[in-house]
Short mmCIF file of C-alpha atoms and ligand atoms in Angstrom, two decimals:
data_model
loop_
_atom_site.label_atom_id
_atom_site.label_comp_id
_atom_site.label_asym_id
_atom_site.label_seq_id
_atom_site.Cartn_x
_atom_site.Cartn_y
_atom_site.Cartn_z
CA MET A 1 0.00 0.00 0.00
CA GLU A 2 1.12 3.57 -0.58
CA ILE A 3 0.34 5.74 2.44
CA ILE A 4 0.93 9.47 2.72
CA HIS A 5 1.07 10.90 6.25
CA PHE A 6 0.31 14.61 6.63
CA ALA A 7 1.33 16.25 9.88
CA ALA A 8 2.60 19.45 11.47
CA GLU A 9 5.36 17.66 13.42
CA CYS A 10 7.77 14.82 12.75
CA TYR A 11 10.76 13.78 14.86
CA PRO A 12 13.63 14.64 14.33
CA VAL A 13 12.64 17.39 11.88
CA ALA A 14 10.37 19.39 14.19
CA LYS A 15 9.03 18.29 17.58
CA VAL A 16 6.81 19.85 20.22
CA GLY A 17 5.38 16.66 21.72
CA GLY A 18 4.37 13.07 21.10
CA LEU A 19 2.75 13.78 17.72
CA ALA A 20 6.28 14.19 16.32
CA ASP A 21 7.45 10.89 17.82
CA VAL A 22 4.50 9.03 16.29
CA VAL A 23 4.74 10.60 12.82
CA GLY A 24 8.51 10.09 12.87
CA ALA A 25 8.23 6.38 13.66
CA LEU A 26 5.00 4.85 12.28
CA PRO A 27 5.96 5.33 8.57
CA LYS A 28 9.36 3.73 9.19
CA TYR A 29 7.71 0.59 10.56
CA GLN A 30 5.14 0.63 7.76
CA CYS A 31 8.00 0.65 5.24
CA GLN A 32 9.70 -2.18 7.12
CA ALA A 33 6.43 -4.13 6.84
CA GLY A 34 6.55 -3.75 3.05
CA HIS A 35 4.39 -0.66 2.52
CA TYR A 36 5.41 2.53 0.83
CA ALA A 37 4.87 5.25 3.44
CA LYS A 38 5.80 8.92 3.09
CA VAL A 39 5.56 11.97 5.32
CA VAL A 40 4.50 15.41 4.10
CA MET A 41 4.96 18.32 6.50
CA PRO A 42 5.65 22.08 6.44
CA ALA A 43 9.26 23.22 5.90
CA TYR A 44 10.04 25.12 9.12
CA ASP A 45 13.25 26.93 9.93
CA THR A 46 14.60 24.14 12.16
CA ARG A 47 18.12 22.79 12.62
CA PHE A 48 17.27 19.56 10.78
CA MET A 49 16.33 21.56 7.68
CA HIS A 50 19.73 23.28 7.67
CA GLN A 51 21.84 20.23 8.49
CA ASN A 52 20.50 17.95 5.75
CA SER A 53 20.48 17.99 2.01
CA TRP A 54 17.27 18.59 0.09
CA GLN A 55 16.17 17.98 -3.43
CA ASN A 56 13.75 20.34 -5.10
CA ASP A 57 11.00 17.95 -6.28
CA TYR A 58 8.23 20.22 -7.47
CA GLN A 59 7.25 23.86 -7.67
CA GLY A 60 3.74 25.19 -7.98
CA TYR A 61 1.43 27.82 -6.63
CA ILE A 62 -1.87 27.98 -4.80
CA TYR A 63 -4.38 30.67 -3.94
CA LEU A 64 -5.36 31.42 -0.37
CA GLY A 65 -8.30 33.73 -1.00
CA ASN A 66 -6.93 36.09 -3.62
CA LEU A 67 -3.34 35.76 -2.38
CA GLU A 68 -1.12 33.86 -4.80
CA LEU A 69 1.41 31.72 -2.93
CA PRO A 70 4.25 29.92 -4.71
CA TYR A 71 5.35 26.71 -2.98
CA THR A 72 8.22 24.24 -3.30
CA ILE A 73 8.26 20.55 -2.39
CA LEU A 74 11.61 19.65 -0.84
CA ARG A 75 12.61 16.01 -0.48
CA GLU A 76 15.24 14.88 2.01
CA SER A 77 17.70 13.38 -0.43
CA THR A 78 19.30 10.54 1.58
CA ASN A 79 16.16 8.82 2.92
CA LYS A 80 17.91 8.78 6.30
CA LEU A 81 14.68 8.45 8.30
CA GLY A 82 13.70 5.19 6.65
CA TYR A 83 10.91 6.73 4.53
CA ASP A 84 10.55 9.55 2.01
CA LEU A 85 10.21 12.87 3.78
CA TYR A 86 8.72 15.82 1.90
CA CYS A 87 8.59 19.35 3.28
CA VAL A 88 6.33 22.00 1.80
CA TYR A 89 8.08 25.34 1.68
CA ILE A 90 5.92 28.45 1.43
CA GLN A 91 7.97 31.59 1.87
CA GLY A 92 6.77 33.79 4.72
CA LEU A 93 4.36 31.16 6.08
CA THR A 94 6.09 27.86 6.83
CA ASP A 95 9.67 29.09 7.25
CA ARG A 96 9.45 30.03 10.94
CA LYS A 97 11.38 28.77 13.97
CA ASN A 98 8.17 28.26 15.94
CA ILE A 99 5.93 25.42 14.89
CA TYR A 100 2.81 26.80 16.58
CA SER A 101 1.35 29.80 18.37
CA GLU A 102 1.88 32.21 15.59
CA HIS A 103 -0.95 34.72 15.01
CA ASP A 104 -1.56 33.26 11.55
CA ASP A 105 -1.57 29.50 12.23
CA THR A 106 -4.91 29.16 10.38
CA GLU A 107 -3.39 30.63 7.23
CA ARG A 108 -0.10 28.72 7.60
CA PHE A 109 -1.68 25.28 7.92
CA PHE A 110 -4.46 26.00 5.41
CA ALA A 111 -1.86 26.96 2.80
CA PHE A 112 0.21 23.88 3.69
CA GLN A 113 -2.78 21.57 3.12
CA LEU A 114 -3.71 23.24 -0.18
CA ALA A 115 -0.13 23.03 -1.47
CA ALA A 116 0.25 19.38 -0.42
CA LEU A 117 -2.97 18.40 -2.21
CA ASP A 118 -2.11 20.54 -5.25
CA TRP A 119 1.18 18.65 -5.57
CA ILE A 120 -0.41 15.19 -5.24
CA ASN A 121 -3.01 16.26 -7.78
CA GLN A 122 -0.20 16.44 -10.37
CA TRP A 123 0.96 12.84 -9.82
CA GLN A 124 0.60 10.28 -12.59
CA HIS A 125 -0.52 7.61 -10.13
CA LEU A 126 -2.58 7.93 -6.95
CA PRO A 127 -1.68 6.74 -3.45
CA ASP A 128 -3.97 4.34 -1.58
CA ILE A 129 -4.37 6.21 1.69
CA LEU A 130 -4.11 9.82 2.82
CA HIS A 131 -3.47 9.64 6.57
CA CYS A 132 -4.00 12.99 8.32
CA HIS A 133 -2.87 13.73 11.89
CA ASP A 134 -4.62 16.30 14.11
CA HIS A 135 -6.40 19.51 13.18
CA HIS A 136 -3.53 21.06 11.18
CA THR A 137 -4.24 18.55 8.41
CA ALA A 138 -7.95 18.00 9.11
CA LEU A 139 -9.30 19.90 6.10
CA ILE A 140 -7.71 17.43 3.67
CA PRO A 141 -10.58 14.87 3.74
CA PHE A 142 -13.12 17.62 2.95
CA LEU A 143 -10.96 19.36 0.32
CA LYS A 144 -10.08 16.20 -1.58
CA GLN A 145 -13.75 15.17 -1.62
CA TYR A 146 -15.53 18.39 -2.49
CA ALA A 147 -13.07 20.94 -3.96
CA TRP A 148 -13.48 20.91 -7.72
CA LYS A 149 -9.79 21.25 -8.48
CA PHE A 150 -9.04 18.03 -6.55
CA GLN A 151 -11.70 15.93 -8.30
CA LYS A 152 -9.05 13.46 -9.43
CA LEU A 153 -8.36 12.59 -5.76
CA ARG A 154 -11.96 11.83 -4.81
CA ASN A 155 -11.59 8.07 -4.68
CA ILE A 156 -8.55 8.02 -2.42
CA LYS A 157 -9.40 6.81 1.08
CA THR A 158 -8.64 9.00 4.07
CA VAL A 159 -7.81 8.23 7.70
CA PHE A 160 -7.86 10.91 10.37
CA THR A 161 -5.94 10.31 13.60
CA ILE A 162 -6.75 12.37 16.68
CA HIS A 163 -3.75 12.87 18.93
CA ASN A 164 -5.45 15.58 20.93
CA GLY A 165 -9.16 16.45 20.77
CA LEU A 166 -8.70 19.74 22.62
CA TYR A 167 -7.18 21.56 19.67
CA GLN A 168 -9.74 21.53 16.87
CA GLY A 169 -8.44 24.40 14.72
CA TRP A 170 -11.65 26.53 14.75
CA PHE A 171 -11.76 29.66 12.61
CA SER A 172 -14.40 32.11 11.56
CA TRP A 173 -16.75 31.79 8.59
CA ASN A 174 -15.38 35.10 7.35
CA LYS A 175 -12.37 33.10 6.13
CA LEU A 176 -14.55 30.97 3.85
CA HIS A 177 -12.89 32.60 0.84
CA TYR A 178 -9.69 30.66 1.64
CA PHE A 179 -11.40 27.55 0.25
CA PRO A 180 -11.01 26.81 -3.45
CA ALA A 181 -14.37 26.42 -5.26
CA PHE A 182 -16.28 23.46 -3.81
CA ASP A 183 -19.75 21.94 -3.72
CA THR A 184 -21.31 24.70 -1.60
CA TRP A 185 -24.25 22.54 -0.48
CA LYS A 186 -21.63 20.53 1.45
CA SER A 187 -20.57 23.54 3.54
CA GLY A 188 -22.51 22.17 6.52
CA LEU A 189 -19.73 19.59 6.83
CA LEU A 190 -17.36 22.40 7.77
CA ASP A 191 -19.60 23.95 10.39
CA TRP A 192 -19.69 23.20 14.10
CA ALA A 193 -21.43 25.60 16.50
CA GLY A 194 -21.21 28.51 14.09
CA THR A 195 -17.53 28.31 13.20
CA ILE A 196 -15.48 26.38 10.68
CA ASN A 197 -14.15 23.45 12.70
CA PRO A 198 -11.52 21.42 10.80
CA MET A 199 -11.48 18.55 13.30
CA SER A 200 -15.25 18.08 13.20
CA SER A 201 -15.18 18.14 9.38
CA ALA A 202 -12.47 15.45 9.30
CA VAL A 203 -14.44 13.29 11.73
CA ARG A 204 -17.39 13.44 9.33
CA CYS A 205 -15.54 13.26 6.01
CA ALA A 206 -12.72 10.75 6.63
CA ASP A 207 -13.31 7.07 5.89
CA ALA A 208 -11.89 6.04 9.25
CA ILE A 209 -11.16 7.89 12.48
CA THR A 210 -8.53 6.61 14.81
CA THR A 211 -7.22 7.85 18.08
CA VAL A 212 -4.15 6.83 19.98
CA SER A 213 -5.60 4.50 22.63
CA PRO A 214 -8.82 2.50 23.09
CA SER A 215 -9.69 4.28 26.36
CA TYR A 216 -9.34 7.75 24.83
CA MET A 217 -11.66 6.67 22.01
CA ARG A 218 -14.33 5.86 24.61
CA GLU A 219 -13.62 9.09 26.54
CA LEU A 220 -14.16 11.18 23.39
CA GLN A 221 -17.78 9.98 23.31
CA TYR A 222 -18.58 11.84 26.52
CA SER A 223 -15.85 14.45 26.70
CA SER A 224 -14.49 15.99 23.51
CA TYR A 225 -15.05 19.73 23.84
CA GLY A 226 -18.39 19.75 22.01
CA LEU A 227 -17.88 16.92 19.49
CA GLU A 228 -19.29 14.13 21.72
CA ILE A 229 -22.37 13.51 19.58
CA LEU A 230 -20.19 12.98 16.50
CA PHE A 231 -18.11 10.30 18.20
CA GLN A 232 -21.26 8.59 19.46
CA GLN A 233 -23.01 8.58 16.09
CA LEU A 234 -19.97 7.73 14.00
CA SER A 235 -18.56 5.07 16.32
CA TYR A 236 -18.87 2.49 13.51
CA LYS A 237 -15.82 4.03 11.81
CA CYS A 238 -13.82 4.89 14.94
CA TYR A 239 -10.86 2.85 16.21
CA GLY A 240 -8.58 3.22 19.23
CA ILE A 241 -5.05 2.07 18.37
CA LEU A 242 -2.39 2.36 21.02
CA ASN A 243 0.80 4.14 19.94
CA GLY A 244 4.05 2.26 19.92
CA ILE A 245 7.47 3.69 20.70
CA ASP A 246 10.48 3.71 18.43
CA TYR A 247 12.78 1.05 19.87
CA GLU A 248 15.63 2.24 17.67
CA VAL A 249 15.57 5.69 19.29
CA TRP A 250 14.43 4.72 22.79
CA ASN A 251 16.77 1.94 23.78
CA PRO A 252 18.98 2.27 26.89
CA ALA A 253 21.45 -0.18 25.35
CA THR A 254 22.23 2.12 22.42
CA ASP A 255 20.75 5.57 23.24
CA THR A 256 23.13 8.13 21.75
CA TYR A 257 22.21 10.69 24.42
CA LEU A 258 23.52 8.40 27.20
CA ASP A 259 27.20 7.96 28.01
CA LYS A 260 26.56 4.71 29.93
CA HIS A 261 24.37 2.08 28.36
CA TYR A 262 22.44 -0.70 30.05
CA THR A 263 20.21 -3.73 29.59
CA ILE A 264 18.11 -5.76 32.06
CA ASP A 265 21.31 -7.44 33.25
CA ASN A 266 22.91 -4.28 34.63
CA VAL A 267 20.00 -1.82 34.92
CA ASN A 268 20.28 -1.54 38.69
CA GLU A 269 24.01 -0.68 38.71
CA VAL A 270 23.96 1.67 35.71
CA LYS A 271 20.73 3.40 36.70
CA ALA A 272 22.38 4.25 40.02
CA GLN A 273 25.27 5.86 38.10
CA HIS A 274 22.91 7.90 35.93
CA LYS A 275 21.03 8.95 39.05
CA GLN A 276 24.27 10.00 40.71
CA GLU A 277 25.16 12.18 37.71
CA ILE A 278 21.76 13.85 37.45
CA CYS A 279 21.72 14.41 41.21
CA GLU A 280 25.14 16.05 41.04
CA THR A 281 24.11 18.28 38.14
CA PHE A 282 20.86 19.32 39.82
CA ARG A 283 22.25 19.26 43.39
CA LEU A 284 19.80 16.64 44.65
CA ASN A 285 20.28 14.02 47.36
CA PRO A 286 21.02 10.71 45.53
CA ASP A 287 19.99 8.61 48.56
CA ASN A 288 16.35 9.64 48.19
CA PRO A 289 13.93 8.13 45.68
CA LEU A 290 14.00 10.33 42.56
CA ILE A 291 10.60 11.10 41.02
CA ALA A 292 10.62 12.86 37.64
CA PHE A 293 8.07 14.79 35.61
CA ILE A 294 8.76 15.41 31.91
CA GLY A 295 6.26 17.19 29.70
CA ARG A 296 4.34 20.22 28.67
CA LEU A 297 3.44 22.36 31.70
CA VAL A 298 -0.27 22.60 30.90
CA HIS A 299 -3.60 21.93 32.61
CA GLU A 300 -4.24 18.74 30.56
CA LYS A 301 -1.06 17.18 31.95
CA GLY A 302 -2.06 18.09 35.53
CA ALA A 303 1.14 20.17 35.71
CA ASP A 304 -0.63 22.90 37.71
CA LEU A 305 -0.95 20.38 40.57
CA LEU A 306 2.78 19.71 40.73
CA PRO A 307 4.10 22.62 42.81
CA GLN A 308 1.66 22.04 45.66
CA ALA A 309 1.77 18.22 45.49
CA MET A 310 5.56 18.10 45.36
CA GLY A 311 5.94 20.73 48.08
CA GLN A 312 3.60 18.86 50.40
CA ALA A 313 5.12 15.42 49.66
CA MET A 314 8.57 16.79 50.50
CA TYR A 315 7.21 18.22 53.75
CA GLU A 316 5.34 15.04 54.73
CA THR A 317 8.33 12.77 54.08
CA GLN A 318 10.58 15.21 55.94
CA GLY A 319 12.76 15.65 52.90
CA ARG A 320 13.26 11.93 52.21
CA ILE A 321 12.14 12.27 48.59
CA CYS A 322 13.48 14.10 45.51
CA PHE A 323 11.67 15.58 42.53
CA ILE A 324 12.97 16.79 39.19
CA ALA A 325 10.80 18.46 36.56
CA LEU A 326 11.62 19.11 32.90
CA GLY A 327 9.14 21.08 30.86
CA SER A 328 7.79 24.35 29.59
CA GLY A 329 4.36 25.83 29.03
CA SER A 330 2.20 27.97 31.30
CA SER A 331 4.23 30.85 32.69
CA GLN A 332 2.38 30.60 36.02
CA ILE A 333 3.44 26.94 36.48
CA GLU A 334 6.98 27.73 35.33
CA TYR A 335 7.15 30.52 37.92
CA GLU A 336 5.81 28.32 40.73
CA LEU A 337 8.32 25.56 39.97
CA GLU A 338 11.21 28.03 39.84
CA ARG A 339 10.09 29.37 43.23
CA LEU A 340 9.81 25.89 44.75
CA LYS A 341 13.41 25.29 43.70
CA ILE A 342 14.53 28.15 45.94
CA TYR A 343 12.61 26.83 48.97
CA CYS A 344 13.59 23.16 48.59
CA PRO A 345 17.29 22.95 47.74
CA GLY A 346 18.64 19.40 47.61
CA ILE A 347 15.23 17.82 47.15
CA PHE A 348 13.62 19.68 44.24
CA ASN A 349 15.02 21.06 41.02
CA CYS A 350 13.72 21.79 37.55
CA TYR A 351 14.79 22.71 34.05
CA ILE A 352 12.33 25.03 32.35
CA GLY A 353 12.55 24.61 28.59
CA TYR A 354 12.74 21.92 25.95
CA HIS A 355 15.80 19.65 26.16
CA GLU A 356 15.72 16.35 24.24
CA ALA A 357 19.08 15.04 25.56
CA LEU A 358 18.21 15.83 29.17
CA SER A 359 14.88 14.01 28.83
CA HIS A 360 16.71 10.80 27.86
CA LYS A 361 19.10 11.22 30.79
CA ILE A 362 16.23 11.71 33.21
CA TYR A 363 14.36 8.61 31.96
CA ALA A 364 17.58 6.67 32.61
CA ALA A 365 18.28 8.23 36.02
CA ALA A 366 14.89 8.45 37.71
CA ASP A 367 13.41 5.81 39.99
CA PHE A 368 9.84 6.88 39.16
CA LEU A 369 8.11 8.96 36.48
CA LEU A 370 5.01 10.90 37.53
CA MET A 371 2.15 11.62 35.08
CA PRO A 372 -0.88 13.18 36.82
CA SER A 373 -2.67 13.92 33.52
CA ARG A 374 -6.27 15.10 33.44
CA VAL A 375 -6.44 14.02 29.80
CA GLU A 376 -3.95 11.69 28.14
CA PRO A 377 -4.87 10.44 24.66
CA CYS A 378 -1.98 7.96 24.78
CA GLY A 379 1.12 9.29 26.50
CA LEU A 380 4.51 8.12 25.36
CA ASN A 381 6.51 9.07 28.45
CA GLN A 382 5.21 6.16 30.52
CA MET A 383 6.28 3.77 27.75
CA TYR A 384 9.73 5.37 27.54
CA ALA A 385 9.94 5.05 31.33
CA LEU A 386 9.12 1.32 31.17
CA ARG A 387 11.77 0.82 28.52
CA TYR A 388 14.33 2.57 30.76
CA GLY A 389 13.40 0.61 33.89
CA THR A 390 11.67 3.59 35.53
CA ILE A 391 8.46 2.83 37.43
CA PRO A 392 5.52 4.90 36.13
CA ILE A 393 3.19 6.68 38.58
CA VAL A 394 0.11 7.56 36.55
CA ARG A 395 -3.45 8.72 36.81
CA ARG A 396 -5.89 6.14 35.45
CA VAL A 397 -6.98 7.94 32.27
CA GLY A 398 -6.77 7.46 28.48
CA GLY A 399 -3.68 5.69 27.25
CA LEU A 400 -2.15 5.67 30.74
CA GLN A 401 -4.77 3.24 31.95
CA ASP A 402 -4.25 1.10 28.84
CA THR A 403 -0.51 0.78 29.40
CA VAL A 404 0.08 0.76 33.18
CA GLN A 405 -1.22 -1.71 35.75
CA ASP A 406 -1.03 -1.03 39.47
CA ILE A 407 1.36 -3.12 41.59
CA GLY A 408 -1.63 -3.99 43.76
CA GLU A 409 -3.15 -5.89 40.83
CA TRP A 410 -2.22 -9.27 39.41
CA GLU A 411 1.08 -8.87 37.56
CA GLY A 412 0.97 -5.11 38.12
CA PHE A 413 4.11 -3.01 37.77
CA GLY A 414 3.25 0.67 38.26
CA ILE A 415 1.51 2.98 40.69
CA CYS A 416 -1.92 4.19 39.61
CA PHE A 417 -4.30 6.72 41.13
CA GLN A 418 -7.81 7.76 40.34
CA GLN A 419 -8.26 11.51 40.52
CA PRO A 420 -6.13 14.37 39.21
CA ASN A 421 -5.79 16.14 42.54
CA VAL A 422 -3.05 16.95 45.03
CA LEU A 423 -4.12 14.35 47.62
CA ASP A 424 -4.11 11.46 45.16
CA ILE A 425 -0.67 12.47 43.87
CA ILE A 426 0.73 12.67 47.40
CA HIS A 427 -0.73 9.28 48.27
CA ALA A 428 0.86 7.79 45.14
CA THR A 429 4.25 9.29 45.99
CA HIS A 430 3.98 7.81 49.51
CA ARG A 431 3.46 4.40 47.93
CA ALA A 432 6.54 5.01 45.77
CA THR A 433 8.73 6.02 48.73
CA TYR A 434 7.51 2.97 50.67
CA LEU A 435 8.54 0.73 47.78
CA TYR A 436 11.94 2.43 47.63
CA TYR A 437 12.76 2.34 51.33
CA TYR A 438 11.10 -0.91 52.44
CA ASN A 439 10.95 -3.11 49.36
CA PHE A 440 14.01 -2.18 47.31
CA ASP A 441 14.70 -5.75 46.13
CA PHE A 442 11.20 -5.97 44.69
CA LEU A 443 11.68 -2.57 43.02
CA LYS A 444 14.93 -3.82 41.47
CA SER A 445 13.25 -6.90 40.03
CA LEU A 446 10.34 -4.74 38.82
CA ARG A 447 12.79 -2.61 36.84
CA GLN A 448 14.07 -5.69 35.04
CA ARG A 449 10.57 -6.95 34.35
CA ILE A 450 9.19 -3.71 32.87
CA MET A 451 12.17 -3.40 30.54
CA THR A 452 11.09 -6.60 28.78
CA PHE A 453 7.62 -5.31 27.85
CA ASP A 454 6.86 -5.01 24.17
CA ASN A 455 5.45 -1.59 23.32
CA SER A 456 7.08 -1.54 19.89
CA TRP A 457 5.43 -0.20 16.74
CA GLN A 458 5.15 -3.61 15.08
CA ASN A 459 1.83 -4.41 16.82
CA SER A 460 0.25 -1.01 16.29
CA GLN A 461 1.45 -0.90 12.69
CA ARG A 462 -0.53 -4.08 12.00
CA LYS A 463 -3.68 -2.52 13.47
CA TYR A 464 -3.39 0.51 11.18
CA GLU A 465 -2.89 -1.87 8.29
CA GLN A 466 -6.18 -3.63 9.19
CA VAL A 467 -8.02 -0.29 9.21
CA TYR A 468 -6.55 0.66 5.82
CA ARG A 469 -7.54 -2.72 4.33
CA LYS A 470 -11.06 -2.44 5.70
CA ILE A 471 -11.73 0.98 4.17
CA LEU A 472 -10.09 0.01 0.88
CA GLN A 473 -12.55 -2.88 0.59
CA GLU A 474 -15.59 -0.67 1.32
CA GLU A 475 -17.32 0.87 -1.62
P1 ADP B 501 2.27 15.20 24.48
O1 ADP B 501 2.43 14.88 23.06
O2 ADP B 501 0.84 15.41 24.86
O3 ADP B 501 3.12 16.34 24.93
P2 ADP B 501 3.43 12.56 24.97
O4 ADP B 501 3.62 11.80 26.24
O5 ADP B 501 2.77 11.84 23.88
O6 ADP B 501 2.72 13.93 25.35
O7 ADP B 501 4.83 12.97 24.37
C1 ADP B 501 5.67 13.91 24.92
C2 ADP B 501 7.01 13.83 24.22
O8 ADP B 501 7.67 15.07 24.33
C3 ADP B 501 7.95 12.80 24.83
O9 ADP B 501 8.86 12.37 23.83
C4 ADP B 501 8.68 13.63 25.90
O10 ADP B 501 9.91 13.06 26.27
C5 ADP B 501 8.86 14.92 25.14
N1 ADP B 501 8.96 16.14 25.94
C6 ADP B 501 7.96 16.87 26.49
N2 ADP B 501 8.43 17.97 27.09
C7 ADP B 501 9.77 17.94 26.93
C8 ADP B 501 10.85 18.81 27.31
N3 ADP B 501 10.61 19.92 28.00
N4 ADP B 501 12.08 18.48 26.95
C9 ADP B 501 12.33 17.34 26.24
N5 ADP B 501 11.38 16.48 25.84
C10 ADP B 501 10.12 16.77 26.18
C1 GLC B 502 -0.80 13.99 21.90
C2 GLC B 502 -1.31 13.43 23.22
C3 GLC B 502 -0.45 12.35 23.79
C4 GLC B 502 -0.07 11.34 22.71
C5 GLC B 502 0.58 12.05 21.56
C6 GLC B 502 0.99 11.12 20.44
O1 GLC B 502 0.09 15.01 22.02
O2 GLC B 502 -1.49 14.48 24.17
O3 GLC B 502 -1.14 11.70 24.84
O4 GLC B 502 0.81 10.37 23.23
O5 GLC B 502 -0.29 13.00 21.01
O6 GLC B 502 -0.10 10.42 19.90
#
């Protein structure tokens, strides 16, 4: 099968969160399974773009309203990612350092989608599947179906994957003129609650909807920021497929960001060395259990609960616990964490910002990884933690509840809690410290056991393949 993935992020080209990890890995494993998968994304001004060689594959132009925009399709010429990577360059729109949060994101991603389709429209042959990820590419199923200039693409099947239902890409009807001429009686498919809502249109127009865990698929039916009724009524074409992780990137035996490598045979010794190093760098007490948080500092991740929960846990254990946080996001949370650092030297420290290498070092060094998410479509961090022998402490929600089982359950291996609140987090950290101080041998054997789990892409890849086959057979 020939599959084209459209996305705003792709690791290592441009990454903000897990979307990049998924789009960077899934196509590679699809190619390994014998498919022909490609990625099409905007050409940002990132380091990867400057450090690699690019071939100019196509040049064309599109109209966004009455604005004529020339575009270029750049192909990474060495195929170093294991699949063909195409970046759409539109001067003045895509070529920014920031991937998101620009005042004109609607225009940037609309133009990207139009250019990508315009290019595919010129091909001699047609691909089997257009696979769109999140709202930045959510207009593609509508455009390819109803825009007159893309008539040739009408029979191609589309899959839309929701990585995060919160961001739906709404914009006002006064931007309707951005659309190329289309069957106007279909405009209802763009509308949701009086605005143009790309995600809702993709949910209605795509042949299959997937999201990144079975639990999140169920959660969307009663909590999806206004789209609940769509997920209930269209459940016949909705699938929850758990993400995998890229074992070639996330492997403590070969990880290029680590100076000391390990396997299940020496995890306990080498983890202690990594912990020692991180504790020295961040001036933390290495004798205490080290609990890490890595992620975006936003409400969805429960990051606003961290300063109070961590502060109180440190007080209640009389300083016999350590926390380290790596992340960026809400300035209020960043400020509170920075302040906590001043009051709790030796037991709390943080790095505010994005730091890929440090994240790998923390997964390797930490005893526990805390994820108090309010919403977690899948979550990759807990799977990275497992791979690095780090015990996950997670709230039972979305993909976290599909991937982590509590140690109190049969064959359990993590610490789970029910509610995203300070008390539940503190209780969970008490359970972690108990394990560390009073059951260290069990904790050591747990580390070895969780490292053997298979969360690789091979399984998930097969599930996507089944969805593709199903929609290709439907007429
Ligand atoms: P989300 O995509 O919602 O942010 P995921 O758990 O799917 O959550 O993926 C988060 C990814 O981003 C992981 O690879 C994690 O290690 C990485 N990450 C998040 N914040 C940072 C940061 N500040 N520095 C380095 N890596 C980060
Ligand atoms: C989103 C979700 C996260 C998921 C990731 C990759 O960013 O918030 O839970 O793991 O996408 O699918």
